[in-house]
Amino acid sequence: GTQGWPSQAPYDAILVTAAAPKIPAALVNQLKIGGRLVIPVGNQDKQTMLRLTRGQGNQLHKEEFDQFAFVPLKGKDGWGK
């Protein structure tokens, strides 16, 4: 879900396989330095695949890839029911 699994963090990598309307801060916060988050972000019809890499001092390097269509992510930082 959008809140991840904080008790097991930090992570080297997090792969999200459902579309999010925005990047969930909780997932970014659970990455190790050098850790990567891959997530489709956009509207419910199409999303851009993002790869975020966490750098020193909480800097994020963002790479954007092609357009996709995933099922909606549910939860606090996802779409409602």
PDB file of N, CA and C in Angstrom:
ATOM      1  N   GLY A   1       0.815  -1.189   0.000  1.00  0.00           N
ATOM      2  CA  GLY A   1       0.000   0.000   0.000  1.00  0.00           C
ATOM      3  C   GLY A   1       0.862   1.258   0.000  1.00  0.00           C
ATOM      4  N   THR A   2       0.224   2.356   0.138  1.00  0.00           N
ATOM      5  CA  THR A   2       0.913   3.642   0.057  1.00  0.00           C
ATOM      6  C   THR A   2       1.794   3.938   1.260  1.00  0.00           C
ATOM      7  N   GLN A   3       1.627   3.191   2.329  1.00  0.00           N
ATOM      8  CA  GLN A   3       2.418   3.450   3.537  1.00  0.00           C
ATOM      9  C   GLN A   3       3.623   2.524   3.655  1.00  0.00           C
ATOM     10  N   GLY A   4       3.741   1.559   2.760  1.00  0.00           N
ATOM     11  CA  GLY A   4       4.886   0.656   2.783  1.00  0.00           C
ATOM     12  C   GLY A   4       4.891  -0.243   4.000  1.00  0.00           C
ATOM     13  N   TRP A   5       6.102  -0.561   4.476  1.00  0.00           N
ATOM     14  CA  TRP A   5       6.289  -1.429   5.642  1.00  0.00           C
ATOM     15  C   TRP A   5       7.411  -0.812   6.463  1.00  0.00           C
ATOM     16  N   PRO A   6       7.123   0.263   7.199  1.00  0.00           N
ATOM     17  CA  PRO A   6       8.162   1.027   7.897  1.00  0.00           C
ATOM     18  C   PRO A   6       8.981   0.217   8.895  1.00  0.00           C
ATOM     19  N   SER A   7       8.380  -0.780   9.513  1.00  0.00           N
ATOM     20  CA  SER A   7       9.117  -1.539  10.533  1.00  0.00           C
ATOM     21  C   SER A   7      10.257  -2.357   9.939  1.00  0.00           C
ATOM     22  N   GLN A   8      10.245  -2.588   8.632  1.00  0.00           N
ATOM     23  CA  GLN A   8      11.307  -3.359   7.980  1.00  0.00           C
ATOM     24  C   GLN A   8      12.274  -2.472   7.182  1.00  0.00           C
ATOM     25  N   ALA A   9      12.028  -1.177   7.157  1.00  0.00           N
ATOM     26  CA  ALA A   9      12.860  -0.227   6.395  1.00  0.00           C
ATOM     27  C   ALA A   9      14.208  -0.045   7.076  1.00  0.00           C
ATOM     28  N   PRO A  10      15.211   0.418   6.367  1.00  0.00           N
ATOM     29  CA  PRO A  10      15.191   0.951   5.012  1.00  0.00           C
ATOM     30  C   PRO A  10      15.379  -0.143   3.960  1.00  0.00           C
ATOM     31  N   TYR A  11      14.966   0.181   2.732  1.00  0.00           N
ATOM     32  CA  TYR A  11      14.994  -0.761   1.619  1.00  0.00           C
ATOM     33  C   TYR A  11      15.976  -0.329   0.539  1.00  0.00           C
ATOM     34  N   ASP A  12      16.547  -1.330  -0.138  1.00  0.00           N
ATOM     35  CA  ASP A  12      17.384  -1.082  -1.317  1.00  0.00           C
ATOM     36  C   ASP A  12      16.515  -0.695  -2.507  1.00  0.00           C
ATOM     37  N   ALA A  13      15.333  -1.304  -2.592  1.00  0.00           N
ATOM     38  CA  ALA A  13      14.444  -1.049  -3.725  1.00  0.00           C
ATOM     39  C   ALA A  13      12.999  -1.286  -3.314  1.00  0.00           C
ATOM     40  N   ILE A  14      12.105  -0.496  -3.898  1.00  0.00           N
ATOM     41  CA  ILE A  14      10.663  -0.666  -3.726  1.00  0.00           C
ATOM     42  C   ILE A  14      10.058  -0.610  -5.120  1.00  0.00           C
ATOM     43  N   LEU A  15       9.259  -1.624  -5.479  1.00  0.00           N
ATOM     44  CA  LEU A  15       8.581  -1.687  -6.765  1.00  0.00           C
ATOM     45  C   LEU A  15       7.080  -1.635  -6.514  1.00  0.00           C
ATOM     46  N   VAL A  16       6.420  -0.631  -7.068  1.00  0.00           N
ATOM     47  CA  VAL A  16       4.973  -0.477  -6.921  1.00  0.00           C
ATOM     48  C   VAL A  16       4.329  -0.879  -8.241  1.00  0.00           C
ATOM     49  N   THR A  17       3.329  -1.766  -8.186  1.00  0.00           N
ATOM     50  CA  THR A  17       2.697  -2.281  -9.407  1.00  0.00           C
ATOM     51  C   THR A  17       1.243  -1.841  -9.524  1.00  0.00           C
ATOM     52  N   ALA A  18       0.921  -0.680  -8.966  1.00  0.00           N
ATOM     53  CA  ALA A  18      -0.396  -0.062  -9.121  1.00  0.00           C
ATOM     54  C   ALA A  18      -0.184   1.443  -9.278  1.00  0.00           C
ATOM     55  N   ALA A  19      -1.079   2.093 -10.033  1.00  0.00           N
ATOM     56  CA  ALA A  19      -0.928   3.513 -10.359  1.00  0.00           C
ATOM     57  C   ALA A  19      -1.201   4.404  -9.161  1.00  0.00           C
ATOM     58  N   ALA A  20      -0.349   5.385  -8.962  1.00  0.00           N
ATOM     59  CA  ALA A  20      -0.509   6.350  -7.872  1.00  0.00           C
ATOM     60  C   ALA A  20      -0.758   7.744  -8.453  1.00  0.00           C
ATOM     61  N   PRO A  21      -1.600   8.556  -7.784  1.00  0.00           N
ATOM     62  CA  PRO A  21      -1.821   9.922  -8.252  1.00  0.00           C
ATOM     63  C   PRO A  21      -0.636  10.837  -7.947  1.00  0.00           C
ATOM     64  N   LYS A  22       0.200  10.428  -6.988  1.00  0.00           N
ATOM     65  CA  LYS A  22       1.393  11.195  -6.611  1.00  0.00           C
ATOM     66  C   LYS A  22       2.394  10.221  -6.001  1.00  0.00           C
ATOM     67  N   ILE A  23       3.603  10.676  -5.789  1.00  0.00           N
ATOM     68  CA  ILE A  23       4.635   9.834  -5.176  1.00  0.00           C
ATOM     69  C   ILE A  23       4.375   9.784  -3.670  1.00  0.00           C
ATOM     70  N   PRO A  24       4.128   8.600  -3.109  1.00  0.00           N
ATOM     71  CA  PRO A  24       3.891   8.501  -1.671  1.00  0.00           C
ATOM     72  C   PRO A  24       5.163   8.806  -0.868  1.00  0.00           C
ATOM     73  N   ALA A  25       5.122   9.858  -0.067  1.00  0.00           N
ATOM     74  CA  ALA A  25       6.284  10.254   0.741  1.00  0.00           C
ATOM     75  C   ALA A  25       6.723   9.131   1.666  1.00  0.00           C
ATOM     76  N   ALA A  26       5.776   8.360   2.184  1.00  0.00           N
ATOM     77  CA  ALA A  26       6.122   7.268   3.100  1.00  0.00           C
ATOM     78  C   ALA A  26       7.045   6.258   2.428  1.00  0.00           C
ATOM     79  N   LEU A  27       6.838   5.994   1.140  1.00  0.00           N
ATOM     80  CA  LEU A  27       7.703   5.043   0.435  1.00  0.00           C
ATOM     81  C   LEU A  27       9.092   5.630   0.215  1.00  0.00           C
ATOM     82  N   VAL A  28       9.155   6.880  -0.188  1.00  0.00           N
ATOM     83  CA  VAL A  28      10.451   7.547  -0.382  1.00  0.00           C
ATOM     84  C   VAL A  28      11.241   7.541   0.923  1.00  0.00           C
ATOM     85  N   ASN A  29      10.572   7.818   2.025  1.00  0.00           N
ATOM     86  CA  ASN A  29      11.237   7.875   3.329  1.00  0.00           C
ATOM     87  C   ASN A  29      11.767   6.525   3.793  1.00  0.00           C
ATOM     88  N   GLN A  30      11.306   5.433   3.181  1.00  0.00           N
ATOM     89  CA  GLN A  30      11.759   4.099   3.573  1.00  0.00           C
ATOM     90  C   GLN A  30      12.927   3.588   2.733  1.00  0.00           C
ATOM     91  N   LEU A  31      13.420   4.410   1.805  1.00  0.00           N
ATOM     92  CA  LEU A  31      14.563   4.012   0.981  1.00  0.00           C
ATOM     93  C   LEU A  31      15.882   4.270   1.694  1.00  0.00           C
ATOM     94  N   LYS A  32      16.835   3.353   1.500  1.00  0.00           N
ATOM     95  CA  LYS A  32      18.219   3.585   1.928  1.00  0.00           C
ATOM     96  C   LYS A  32      18.832   4.649   1.025  1.00  0.00           C
ATOM     97  N   ILE A  33      19.943   5.222   1.435  1.00  0.00           N
ATOM     98  CA  ILE A  33      20.724   6.068   0.537  1.00  0.00           C
ATOM     99  C   ILE A  33      21.150   5.177  -0.627  1.00  0.00           C
ATOM    100  N   GLY A  34      20.885   5.605  -1.833  1.00  0.00           N
ATOM    101  CA  GLY A  34      21.154   4.790  -3.018  1.00  0.00           C
ATOM    102  C   GLY A  34      19.999   3.883  -3.393  1.00  0.00           C
ATOM    103  N   GLY A  35      18.950   3.840  -2.564  1.00  0.00           N
ATOM    104  CA  GLY A  35      17.786   2.999  -2.837  1.00  0.00           C
ATOM    105  C   GLY A  35      16.936   3.568  -3.960  1.00  0.00           C
ATOM    106  N   ARG A  36      16.183   2.670  -4.616  1.00  0.00           N
ATOM    107  CA  ARG A  36      15.370   3.057  -5.762  1.00  0.00           C
ATOM    108  C   ARG A  36      13.896   2.736  -5.529  1.00  0.00           C
ATOM    109  N   LEU A  37      13.044   3.631  -5.994  1.00  0.00           N
ATOM    110  CA  LEU A  37      11.598   3.429  -5.994  1.00  0.00           C
ATOM    111  C   LEU A  37      11.139   3.497  -7.439  1.00  0.00           C
ATOM    112  N   VAL A  38      10.482   2.439  -7.915  1.00  0.00           N
ATOM    113  CA  VAL A  38       9.912   2.413  -9.261  1.00  0.00           C
ATOM    114  C   VAL A  38       8.402   2.393  -9.090  1.00  0.00           C
ATOM    115  N   ILE A  39       7.716   3.383  -9.706  1.00  0.00           N
ATOM    116  CA  ILE A  39       6.285   3.548  -9.481  1.00  0.00           C
ATOM    117  C   ILE A  39       5.626   4.243 -10.673  1.00  0.00           C
ATOM    118  N   PRO A  40       4.439   3.759 -11.111  1.00  0.00           N
ATOM    119  CA  PRO A  40       3.686   4.476 -12.135  1.00  0.00           C
ATOM    120  C   PRO A  40       2.870   5.599 -11.485  1.00  0.00           C
ATOM    121  N   VAL A  41       3.043   6.841 -11.968  1.00  0.00           N
ATOM    122  CA  VAL A  41       2.366   8.004 -11.382  1.00  0.00           C
ATOM    123  C   VAL A  41       1.650   8.770 -12.488  1.00  0.00           C
ATOM    124  N   GLY A  42       0.407   9.159 -12.213  1.00  0.00           N
ATOM    125  CA  GLY A  42      -0.363   9.935 -13.182  1.00  0.00           C
ATOM    126  C   GLY A  42      -1.828   9.924 -12.824  1.00  0.00           C
ATOM    127  N   ASN A  43      -2.686   9.982 -13.853  1.00  0.00           N
ATOM    128  CA  ASN A  43      -4.122   9.908 -13.586  1.00  0.00           C
ATOM    129  C   ASN A  43      -4.585   8.462 -13.721  1.00  0.00           C
ATOM    130  N   GLN A  44      -5.880   8.224 -13.582  1.00  0.00           N
ATOM    131  CA  GLN A  44      -6.359   6.842 -13.604  1.00  0.00           C
ATOM    132  C   GLN A  44      -6.349   6.230 -15.000  1.00  0.00           C
ATOM    133  N   ASP A  45      -6.191   7.050 -16.039  1.00  0.00           N
ATOM    134  CA  ASP A  45      -6.181   6.530 -17.407  1.00  0.00           C
ATOM    135  C   ASP A  45      -4.788   6.196 -17.926  1.00  0.00           C
ATOM    136  N   LYS A  46      -3.793   7.014 -17.558  1.00  0.00           N
ATOM    137  CA  LYS A  46      -2.422   6.725 -17.993  1.00  0.00           C
ATOM    138  C   LYS A  46      -1.441   7.316 -16.993  1.00  0.00           C
ATOM    139  N   GLN A  47      -0.299   6.664 -16.901  1.00  0.00           N
ATOM    140  CA  GLN A  47       0.723   7.065 -15.945  1.00  0.00           C
ATOM    141  C   GLN A  47       2.091   7.050 -16.619  1.00  0.00           C
ATOM    142  N   THR A  48       3.013   7.778 -16.014  1.00  0.00           N
ATOM    143  CA  THR A  48       4.414   7.759 -16.412  1.00  0.00           C
ATOM    144  C   THR A  48       5.166   6.914 -15.397  1.00  0.00           C
ATOM    145  N   MET A  49       5.985   5.996 -15.891  1.00  0.00           N
ATOM    146  CA  MET A  49       6.796   5.185 -14.991  1.00  0.00           C
ATOM    147  C   MET A  49       7.959   6.042 -14.498  1.00  0.00           C
ATOM    148  N   LEU A  50       8.111   6.114 -13.180  1.00  0.00           N
ATOM    149  CA  LEU A  50       9.187   6.888 -12.573  1.00  0.00           C
ATOM    150  C   LEU A  50      10.151   5.963 -11.849  1.00  0.00           C
ATOM    151  N   ARG A  51      11.426   6.311 -11.915  1.00  0.00           N
ATOM    152  CA  ARG A  51      12.433   5.664 -11.066  1.00  0.00           C
ATOM    153  C   ARG A  51      13.082   6.774 -10.254  1.00  0.00           C
ATOM    154  N   LEU A  52      12.919   6.697  -8.944  1.00  0.00           N
ATOM    155  CA  LEU A  52      13.500   7.671  -8.023  1.00  0.00           C
ATOM    156  C   LEU A  52      14.643   7.003  -7.289  1.00  0.00           C
ATOM    157  N   THR A  53      15.783   7.663  -7.238  1.00  0.00           N
ATOM    158  CA  THR A  53      16.940   7.155  -6.506  1.00  0.00           C
ATOM    159  C   THR A  53      17.257   8.147  -5.404  1.00  0.00           C
ATOM    160  N   ARG A  54      17.349   7.643  -4.182  1.00  0.00           N
ATOM    161  CA  ARG A  54      17.608   8.512  -3.032  1.00  0.00           C
ATOM    162  C   ARG A  54      19.105   8.748  -2.891  1.00  0.00           C
ATOM    163  N   GLY A  55      19.482  10.020  -2.856  1.00  0.00           N
ATOM    164  CA  GLY A  55      20.880  10.390  -2.698  1.00  0.00           C
ATOM    165  C   GLY A  55      21.174  10.846  -1.279  1.00  0.00           C
ATOM    166  N   GLN A  56      22.366  11.357  -1.074  1.00  0.00           N
ATOM    167  CA  GLN A  56      22.764  11.893   0.228  1.00  0.00           C
ATOM    168  C   GLN A  56      21.897  13.098   0.571  1.00  0.00           C
ATOM    169  N   GLY A  57      21.647  13.301   1.853  1.00  0.00           N
ATOM    170  CA  GLY A  57      20.886  14.468   2.280  1.00  0.00           C
ATOM    171  C   GLY A  57      19.461  14.480   1.771  1.00  0.00           C
ATOM    172  N   ASN A  58      18.887  13.320   1.553  1.00  0.00           N
ATOM    173  CA  ASN A  58      17.500  13.170   1.092  1.00  0.00           C
ATOM    174  C   ASN A  58      17.239  13.730  -0.305  1.00  0.00           C
ATOM    175  N   GLN A  59      18.294  13.914  -1.099  1.00  0.00           N
ATOM    176  CA  GLN A  59      18.088  14.329  -2.486  1.00  0.00           C
ATOM    177  C   GLN A  59      17.495  13.167  -3.269  1.00  0.00           C
ATOM    178  N   LEU A  60      16.622  13.485  -4.231  1.00  0.00           N
ATOM    179  CA  LEU A  60      16.035  12.470  -5.097  1.00  0.00           C
ATOM    180  C   LEU A  60      16.406  12.750  -6.544  1.00  0.00           C
ATOM    181  N   HIS A  61      16.865  11.713  -7.225  1.00  0.00           N
ATOM    182  CA  HIS A  61      17.113  11.794  -8.666  1.00  0.00           C
ATOM    183  C   HIS A  61      15.932  11.108  -9.340  1.00  0.00           C
ATOM    184  N   LYS A  62      15.218  11.823 -10.223  1.00  0.00           N
ATOM    185  CA  LYS A  62      14.018  11.281 -10.864  1.00  0.00           C
ATOM    186  C   LYS A  62      14.271  11.038 -12.342  1.00  0.00           C
ATOM    187  N   GLU A  63      13.924   9.826 -12.788  1.00  0.00           N
ATOM    188  CA  GLU A  63      13.964   9.472 -14.205  1.00  0.00           C
ATOM    189  C   GLU A  63      12.545   9.116 -14.631  1.00  0.00           C
ATOM    190  N   GLU A  64      12.145   9.583 -15.819  1.00  0.00           N
ATOM    191  CA  GLU A  64      10.813   9.298 -16.347  1.00  0.00           C
ATOM    192  C   GLU A  64      10.930   8.382 -17.554  1.00  0.00           C
ATOM    193  N   PHE A  65       9.987   7.435 -17.639  1.00  0.00           N
ATOM    194  CA  PHE A  65       9.958   6.483 -18.739  1.00  0.00           C
ATOM    195  C   PHE A  65       8.616   6.597 -19.460  1.00  0.00           C
ATOM    196  N   ASP A  66       8.312   5.670 -20.316  1.00  0.00           N
ATOM    197  CA  ASP A  66       7.112   5.719 -21.152  1.00  0.00           C
ATOM    198  C   ASP A  66       5.806   5.793 -20.366  1.00  0.00           C
ATOM    199  N   GLN A  67       4.717   5.968 -21.126  1.00  0.00           N
ATOM    200  CA  GLN A  67       3.366   5.980 -20.568  1.00  0.00           C
ATOM    201  C   GLN A  67       2.860   4.545 -20.418  1.00  0.00           C
ATOM    202  N   PHE A  68       2.101   4.326 -19.350  1.00  0.00           N
ATOM    203  CA  PHE A  68       1.542   3.019 -19.047  1.00  0.00           C
ATOM    204  C   PHE A  68       0.127   3.191 -18.532  1.00  0.00           C
ATOM    205  N   ALA A  69      -0.561   2.063 -18.336  1.00  0.00           N
ATOM    206  CA  ALA A  69      -1.870   2.060 -17.677  1.00  0.00           C
ATOM    207  C   ALA A  69      -1.874   0.923 -16.663  1.00  0.00           C
ATOM    208  N   PHE A  70      -1.984   1.262 -15.382  1.00  0.00           N
ATOM    209  CA  PHE A  70      -2.009   0.299 -14.286  1.00  0.00           C
ATOM    210  C   PHE A  70      -3.330   0.413 -13.537  1.00  0.00           C
ATOM    211  N   VAL A  71      -3.643  -0.600 -12.736  1.00  0.00           N
ATOM    212  CA  VAL A  71      -4.804  -0.506 -11.852  1.00  0.00           C
ATOM    213  C   VAL A  71      -4.519   0.567 -10.812  1.00  0.00           C
ATOM    214  N   PRO A  72      -5.558   1.229 -10.257  1.00  0.00           N
ATOM    215  CA  PRO A  72      -5.350   2.300  -9.275  1.00  0.00           C
ATOM    216  C   PRO A  72      -4.813   1.785  -7.943  1.00  0.00           C
ATOM    217  N   LEU A  73      -3.906   2.533  -7.360  1.00  0.00           N
ATOM    218  CA  LEU A  73      -3.375   2.255  -6.031  1.00  0.00           C
ATOM    219  C   LEU A  73      -4.379   2.753  -5.004  1.00  0.00           C
ATOM    220  N   LYS A  74      -4.681   1.936  -4.030  1.00  0.00           N
ATOM    221  CA  LYS A  74      -5.622   2.300  -2.969  1.00  0.00           C
ATOM    222  C   LYS A  74      -4.846   2.673  -1.717  1.00  0.00           C
ATOM    223  N   GLY A  75      -5.464   3.426  -0.837  1.00  0.00           N
ATOM    224  CA  GLY A  75      -4.829   3.777   0.430  1.00  0.00           C
ATOM    225  C   GLY A  75      -4.726   5.271   0.623  1.00  0.00           C
ATOM    226  N   LYS A  76      -4.061   5.658   1.683  1.00  0.00           N
ATOM    227  CA  LYS A  76      -3.966   7.059   2.092  1.00  0.00           C
ATOM    228  C   LYS A  76      -3.475   7.975   0.974  1.00  0.00           C
ATOM    229  N   ASP A  77      -2.439   7.583   0.255  1.00  0.00           N
ATOM    230  CA  ASP A  77      -1.885   8.414  -0.810  1.00  0.00           C
ATOM    231  C   ASP A  77      -2.285   7.928  -2.196  1.00  0.00           C
ATOM    232  N   GLY A  78      -3.262   7.027  -2.271  1.00  0.00           N
ATOM    233  CA  GLY A  78      -3.776   6.537  -3.551  1.00  0.00           C
ATOM    234  C   GLY A  78      -5.123   7.157  -3.843  1.00  0.00           C
ATOM    235  N   TRP A  79      -5.925   6.454  -4.672  1.00  0.00           N
ATOM    236  CA  TRP A  79      -7.276   6.919  -4.967  1.00  0.00           C
ATOM    237  C   TRP A  79      -8.241   6.292  -3.978  1.00  0.00           C
ATOM    238  N   GLY A  80      -9.370   6.940  -3.773  1.00  0.00           N
ATOM    239  CA  GLY A  80     -10.407   6.402  -2.886  1.00  0.00           C
ATOM    240  C   GLY A  80     -10.979   5.109  -3.441  1.00  0.00           C
ATOM    241  N   LYS A  81     -12.021   4.664  -2.822  1.00  0.00           N
ATOM    242  CA  LYS A  81     -12.623   3.369  -3.189  1.00  0.00           C
ATOM    243  C   LYS A  81     -13.112   3.314  -4.578  1.00  0.00           C
TER     244      LYS A  81
END
